[in-house]
XYZ file of C-alpha atoms in Angstrom:
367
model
C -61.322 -74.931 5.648
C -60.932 -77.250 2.424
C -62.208 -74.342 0.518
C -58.944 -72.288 1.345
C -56.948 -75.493 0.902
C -58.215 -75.763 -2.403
C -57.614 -72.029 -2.936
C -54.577 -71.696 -1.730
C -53.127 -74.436 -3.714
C -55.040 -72.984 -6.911
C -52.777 -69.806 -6.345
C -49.504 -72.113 -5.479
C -49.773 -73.672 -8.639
C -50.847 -70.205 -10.681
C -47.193 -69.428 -9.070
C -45.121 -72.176 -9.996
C -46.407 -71.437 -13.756
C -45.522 -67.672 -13.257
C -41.684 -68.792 -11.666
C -41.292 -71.623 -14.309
C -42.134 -69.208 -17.228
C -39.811 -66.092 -15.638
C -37.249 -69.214 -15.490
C -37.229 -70.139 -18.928
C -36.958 -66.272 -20.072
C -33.692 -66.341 -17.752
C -32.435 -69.100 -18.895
C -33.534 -67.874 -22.882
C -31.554 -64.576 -22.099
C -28.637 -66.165 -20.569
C -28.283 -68.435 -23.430
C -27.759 -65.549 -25.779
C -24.658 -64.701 -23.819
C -22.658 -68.439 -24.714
C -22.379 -70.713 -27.631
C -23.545 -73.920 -27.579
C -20.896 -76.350 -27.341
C -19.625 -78.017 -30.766
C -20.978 -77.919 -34.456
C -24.446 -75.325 -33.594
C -25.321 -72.117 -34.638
C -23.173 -69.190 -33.309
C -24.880 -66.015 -32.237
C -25.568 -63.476 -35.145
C -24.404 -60.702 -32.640
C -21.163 -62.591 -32.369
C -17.411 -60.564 -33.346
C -15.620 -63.477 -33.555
C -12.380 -61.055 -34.314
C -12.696 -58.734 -30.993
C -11.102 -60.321 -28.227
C -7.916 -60.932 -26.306
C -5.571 -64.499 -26.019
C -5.534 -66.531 -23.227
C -3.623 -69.698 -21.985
C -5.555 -73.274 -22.196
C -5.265 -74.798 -19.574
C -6.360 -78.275 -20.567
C -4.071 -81.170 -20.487
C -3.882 -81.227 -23.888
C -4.099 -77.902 -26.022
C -2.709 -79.048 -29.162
C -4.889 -79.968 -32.240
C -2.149 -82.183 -33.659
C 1.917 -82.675 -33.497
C 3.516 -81.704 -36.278
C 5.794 -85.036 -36.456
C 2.586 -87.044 -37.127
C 1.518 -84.910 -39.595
C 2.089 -85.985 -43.333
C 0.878 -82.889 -45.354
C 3.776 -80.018 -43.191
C 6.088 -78.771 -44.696
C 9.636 -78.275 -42.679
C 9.527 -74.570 -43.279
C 6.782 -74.225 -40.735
C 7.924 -77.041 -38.186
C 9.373 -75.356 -35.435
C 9.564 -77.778 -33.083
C 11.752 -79.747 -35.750
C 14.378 -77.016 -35.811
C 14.402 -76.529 -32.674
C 12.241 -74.150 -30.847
C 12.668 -74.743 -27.047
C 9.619 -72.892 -25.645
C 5.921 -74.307 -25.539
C 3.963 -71.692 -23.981
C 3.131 -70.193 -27.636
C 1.355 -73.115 -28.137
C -1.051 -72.693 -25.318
C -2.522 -69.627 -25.873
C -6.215 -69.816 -27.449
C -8.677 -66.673 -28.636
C -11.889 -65.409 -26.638
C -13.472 -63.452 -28.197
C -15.400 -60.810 -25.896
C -18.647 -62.074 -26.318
C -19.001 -65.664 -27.089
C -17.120 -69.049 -26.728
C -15.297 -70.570 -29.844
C -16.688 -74.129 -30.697
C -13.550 -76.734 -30.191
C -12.482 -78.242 -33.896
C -13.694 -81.803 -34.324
C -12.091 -83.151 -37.420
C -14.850 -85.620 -37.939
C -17.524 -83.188 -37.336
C -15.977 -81.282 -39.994
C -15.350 -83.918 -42.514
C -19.543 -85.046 -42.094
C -20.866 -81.377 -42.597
C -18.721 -81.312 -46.230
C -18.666 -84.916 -47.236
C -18.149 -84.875 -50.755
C -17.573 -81.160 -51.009
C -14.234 -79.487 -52.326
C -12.335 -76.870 -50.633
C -9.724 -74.542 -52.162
C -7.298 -71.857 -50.461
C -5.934 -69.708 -53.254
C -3.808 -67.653 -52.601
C 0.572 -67.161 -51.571
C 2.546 -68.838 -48.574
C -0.101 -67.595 -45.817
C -2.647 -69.601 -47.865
C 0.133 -72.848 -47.872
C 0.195 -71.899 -44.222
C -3.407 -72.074 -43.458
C -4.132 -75.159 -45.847
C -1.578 -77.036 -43.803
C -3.329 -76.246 -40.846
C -6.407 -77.666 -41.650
C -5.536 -81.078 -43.335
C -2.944 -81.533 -40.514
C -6.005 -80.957 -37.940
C -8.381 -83.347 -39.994
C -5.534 -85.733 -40.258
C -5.178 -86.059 -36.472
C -8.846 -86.509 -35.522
C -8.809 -89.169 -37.918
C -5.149 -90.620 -37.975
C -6.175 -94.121 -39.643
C -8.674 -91.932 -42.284
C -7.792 -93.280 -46.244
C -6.228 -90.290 -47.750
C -4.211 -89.174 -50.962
C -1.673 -86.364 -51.088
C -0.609 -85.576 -54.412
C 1.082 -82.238 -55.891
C 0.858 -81.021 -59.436
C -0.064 -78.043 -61.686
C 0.612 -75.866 -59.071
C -1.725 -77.118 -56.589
C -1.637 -79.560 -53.866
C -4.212 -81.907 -52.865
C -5.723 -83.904 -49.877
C -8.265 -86.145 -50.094
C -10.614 -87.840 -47.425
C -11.318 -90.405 -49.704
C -13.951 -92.228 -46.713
C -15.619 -88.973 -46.669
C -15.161 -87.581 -50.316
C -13.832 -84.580 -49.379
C -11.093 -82.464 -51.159
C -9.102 -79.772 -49.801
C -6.622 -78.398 -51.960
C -4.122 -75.053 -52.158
C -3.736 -73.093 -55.610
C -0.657 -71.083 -55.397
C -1.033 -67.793 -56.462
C 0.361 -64.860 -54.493
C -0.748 -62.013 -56.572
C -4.305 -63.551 -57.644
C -3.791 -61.640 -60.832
C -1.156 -63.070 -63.574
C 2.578 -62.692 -64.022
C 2.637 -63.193 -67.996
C 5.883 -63.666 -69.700
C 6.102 -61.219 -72.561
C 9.592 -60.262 -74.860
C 10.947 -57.186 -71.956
C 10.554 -60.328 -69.112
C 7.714 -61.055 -66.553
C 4.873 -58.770 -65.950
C 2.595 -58.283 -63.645
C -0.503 -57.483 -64.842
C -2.569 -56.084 -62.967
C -6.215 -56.825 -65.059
C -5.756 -60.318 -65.874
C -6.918 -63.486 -64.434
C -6.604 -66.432 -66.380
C -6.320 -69.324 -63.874
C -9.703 -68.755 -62.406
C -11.311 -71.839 -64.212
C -9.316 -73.776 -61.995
C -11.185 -71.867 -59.022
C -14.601 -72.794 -60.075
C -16.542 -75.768 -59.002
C -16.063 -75.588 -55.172
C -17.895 -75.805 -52.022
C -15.773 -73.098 -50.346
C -13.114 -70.864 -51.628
C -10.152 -69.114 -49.397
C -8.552 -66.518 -51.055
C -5.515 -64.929 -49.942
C -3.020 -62.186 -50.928
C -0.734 -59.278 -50.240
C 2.467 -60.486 -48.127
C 4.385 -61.187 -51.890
C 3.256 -57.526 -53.331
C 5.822 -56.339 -51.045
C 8.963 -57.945 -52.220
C 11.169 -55.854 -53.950
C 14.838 -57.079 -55.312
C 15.734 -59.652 -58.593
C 15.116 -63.096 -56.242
C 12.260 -62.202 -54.587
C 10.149 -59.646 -56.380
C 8.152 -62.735 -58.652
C 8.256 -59.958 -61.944
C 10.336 -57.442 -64.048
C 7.229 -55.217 -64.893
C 3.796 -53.974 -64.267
C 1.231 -53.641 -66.220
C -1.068 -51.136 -65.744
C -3.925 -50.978 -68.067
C -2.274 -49.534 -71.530
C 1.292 -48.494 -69.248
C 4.344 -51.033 -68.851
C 6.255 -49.721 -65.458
C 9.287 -50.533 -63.435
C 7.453 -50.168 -60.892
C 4.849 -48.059 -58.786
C 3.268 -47.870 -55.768
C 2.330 -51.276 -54.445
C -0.774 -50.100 -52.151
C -1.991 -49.024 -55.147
C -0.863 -52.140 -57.381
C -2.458 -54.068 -54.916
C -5.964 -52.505 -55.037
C -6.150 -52.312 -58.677
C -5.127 -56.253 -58.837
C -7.507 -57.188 -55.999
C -10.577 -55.277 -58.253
C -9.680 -57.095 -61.036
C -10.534 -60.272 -58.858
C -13.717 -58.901 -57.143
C -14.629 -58.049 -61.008
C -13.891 -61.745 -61.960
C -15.999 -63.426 -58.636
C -18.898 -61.104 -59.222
C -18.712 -62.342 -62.817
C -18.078 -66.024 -62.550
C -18.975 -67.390 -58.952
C -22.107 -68.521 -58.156
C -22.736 -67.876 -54.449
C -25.749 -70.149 -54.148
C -23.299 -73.038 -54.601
C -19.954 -71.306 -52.946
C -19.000 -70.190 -50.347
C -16.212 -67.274 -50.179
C -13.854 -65.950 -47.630
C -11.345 -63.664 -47.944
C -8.167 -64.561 -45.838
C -7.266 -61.211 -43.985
C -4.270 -59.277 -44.335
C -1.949 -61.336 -42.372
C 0.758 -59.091 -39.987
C 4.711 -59.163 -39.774
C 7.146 -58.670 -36.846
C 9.814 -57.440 -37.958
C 9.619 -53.677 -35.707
C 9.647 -53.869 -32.457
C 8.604 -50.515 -32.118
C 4.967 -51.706 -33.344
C 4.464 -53.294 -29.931
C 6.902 -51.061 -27.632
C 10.056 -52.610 -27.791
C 12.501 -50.901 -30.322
C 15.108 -53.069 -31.777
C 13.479 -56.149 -31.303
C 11.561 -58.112 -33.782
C 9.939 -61.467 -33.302
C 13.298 -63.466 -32.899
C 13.199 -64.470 -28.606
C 9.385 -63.277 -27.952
C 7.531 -66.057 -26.193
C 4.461 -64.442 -25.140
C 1.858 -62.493 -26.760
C 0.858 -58.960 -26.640
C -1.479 -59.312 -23.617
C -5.190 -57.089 -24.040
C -7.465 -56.823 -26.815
C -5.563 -53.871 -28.758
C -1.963 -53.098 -30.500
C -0.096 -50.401 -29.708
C 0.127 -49.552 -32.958
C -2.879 -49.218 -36.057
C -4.502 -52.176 -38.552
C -1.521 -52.082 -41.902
C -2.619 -50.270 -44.902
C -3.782 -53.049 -46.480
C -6.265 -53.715 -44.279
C -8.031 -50.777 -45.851
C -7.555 -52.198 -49.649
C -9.559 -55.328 -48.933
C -11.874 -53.316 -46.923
C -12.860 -51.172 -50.051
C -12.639 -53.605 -52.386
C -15.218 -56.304 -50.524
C -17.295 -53.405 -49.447
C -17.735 -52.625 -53.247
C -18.691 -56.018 -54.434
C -21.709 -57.574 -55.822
C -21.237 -61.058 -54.167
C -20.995 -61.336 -50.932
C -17.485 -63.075 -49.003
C -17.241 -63.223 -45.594
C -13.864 -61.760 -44.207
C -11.820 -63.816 -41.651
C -10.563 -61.066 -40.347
C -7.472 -62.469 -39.154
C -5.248 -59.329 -38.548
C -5.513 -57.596 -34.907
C -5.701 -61.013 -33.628
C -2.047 -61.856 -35.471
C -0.333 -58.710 -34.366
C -1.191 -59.759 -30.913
C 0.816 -62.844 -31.495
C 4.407 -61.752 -31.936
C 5.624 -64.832 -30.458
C 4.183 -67.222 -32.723
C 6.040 -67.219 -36.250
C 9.437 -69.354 -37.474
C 11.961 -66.735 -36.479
C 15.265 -68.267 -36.758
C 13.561 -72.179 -36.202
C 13.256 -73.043 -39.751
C 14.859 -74.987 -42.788
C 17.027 -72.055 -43.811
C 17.610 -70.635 -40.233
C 16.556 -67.080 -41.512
C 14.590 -64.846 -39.316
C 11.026 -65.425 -40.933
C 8.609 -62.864 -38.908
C 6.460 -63.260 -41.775
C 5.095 -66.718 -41.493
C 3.419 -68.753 -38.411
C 4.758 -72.102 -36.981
C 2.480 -75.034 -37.200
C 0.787 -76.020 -35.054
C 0.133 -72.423 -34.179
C -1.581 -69.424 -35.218
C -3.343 -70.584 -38.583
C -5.179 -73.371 -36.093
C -6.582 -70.277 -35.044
C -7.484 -69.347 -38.233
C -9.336 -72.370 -39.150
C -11.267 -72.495 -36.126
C -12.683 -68.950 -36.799
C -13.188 -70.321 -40.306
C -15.129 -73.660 -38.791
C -16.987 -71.012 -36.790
C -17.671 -68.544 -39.479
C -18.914 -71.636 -41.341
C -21.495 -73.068 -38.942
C -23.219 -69.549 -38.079
């Protein structure tokens, strides 16, 4: 009888080791299927970029308020200039198959003490560099910082942390030289990139300005192309030969064992209704998102540009690619709430989309 005891509780425990094991494969296999909560790795097999919006439901959604915020501009305060709706600002991004880590600004600030950040790049970059010291500032609303503006380029500084995070304005990324017939932009010159060097991270940003045509907004009188001075050509074009001339100049001059690059993505407008259904509408009124994971309508041109032109380079940048995400998101730019009272279906309020942005960039960072 003990002998069978003994036997039976031989084979009870060769069991438990068998269900334990089979547990921990579970629980190995489930774990592939979430992200772990704050600043760990994120799944290689990750999209961060496919996925739909959907309201937060927390009490408190908001990364900061733009009134508290020293570094914001008016031109992106909506709530200043008075937006009446809220709802855009509850909406966050799933992607299909993960969980986004939440932003901790202190988190953040520890992982790059004593590095330097730069966004280079036009008004999306100001956008998106506003964003992120405004949602450092507010995890850490006592932190020492300085906030100075000058050469072109604006600066914040974490002095407790030693960490700089500054915008270089540049919308073209190539240079607009004065010369006797006016300004020209030329499309195979870069001569501010010293001032690039020599960070942890680099943003870079451009297209939204290539597309400006008239005396006030256009930025130039001329192009030039190569050996050819023009009015004026195509600007897809213009646009791709500019951007090689600055994947030329970071294969030749960044080091990539020291910095880290991203490429903002090309960043959408709603002016058309018709892109998401509604003809004669643009984003003025729209308080909701386009609901789903797809536009009714296909990625801009541009989209394609950068697409080549990474795909082609020696050095490798990471794209944030920022853009079916934004067309969802007609209801979250200026419209008529802003300094000038313009319709501005161009740029995002803040808070607002570009905390988006910089939480895919926090993720993108800690993968």
């Amino acid at each position: 009888m003990g002998y069978f005891n003994v036997h039976n509780l031989f084979f009870l425990f060769l069991f438990s080791l068998a269900l334990v094991a089979s547990m921990q494969q579970v629980t190995a296999k489930s774990s592939k299927k979430v992200i772990p909560f704050r600043g760990r790795k994120q799944l290689t097999n990750c999209n961060l970029f496919s996925g739909s919006w959907v309201i937060d439901n927390s009490s408190n959604p908001l990364l900061y308020d733009s009134s508290t915020c020293p570094f914001l501009e008016p031109q992106f305060d909506c709530k200043k200039f008075g937006r009446p709706d809220t709802e855009y600002l509850r909406y966050s991004w799933k992607p299909d198959s993960c969980s986004l880590p939440r932003f901790y600004g202190e988190d953040f600030l520890n992982k790059w003490k004593g590095k330097k950040i730069m966004f280079v790049g036009d008004s999306l970059s100001l956008n998106m560099w506003e964003s992120l010291s405004c949602m450092i500032h507010a995890s850490l609303p006592n932190a020492v910082t300085t906030f100075s503006k000058r050469d072109g380029i604006a600066t914040v500084i974490f002095k407790d942390y030693g960490v700089t995070i500054q915008l270089y304005r540049t919308p073209y990324l190539v240079d607009v030289i004065k010369e006797d017939v006016g300004n020209v932009l030329t499309l195979d010159s870069i001569k501010a990139g010293n001032t690039w060097l020599n960070n942890d991270i680099l943003i870079f940003n451009s297209w939204h300005w290539w597309t400006h045509t008239g005396v006030e907004s256009q930025g130039w009188d001329y192009i030039r192309d190569g050996s050819n001075l023009v009015k004026n050509m195509d600007r897809l074009d213009a646009f791709y030969k500019g951007l090689t001339t600055w994947a030329s100049w970071v294969d030749a001059n960044v080091d990539t064992t020291k910095t880290k690059l991203f490429f903002q993505g090309i960043s959408p407008t709603h002016y058309q209704g018709g892109d998401w259904s509604e003809p004669k509408k643009t984003c003025n009124g729209e308080v909701e998102p386009v609901l789903g994971p797809t536009y009714p309508t296909p990625l801009p041109p541009p989209t394609d540009v950068v697409s080549r032109v990474l795909k082609n380079m020696k050095k490798q940048v990471y794209l944030l690619d920022i853009t079916l995400l934004s067309q969802l998101r007609k209801d979250a730019h200026p419209s008529v709430y802003t300094k000038d009272h313009g319709n501005d279906c161009s740029h995002w309020c803040l808070p607002g989309l570009p905390d988006t942005w910089n939480i895919l960039l926090n993720a993108a960072l800690i993968m």
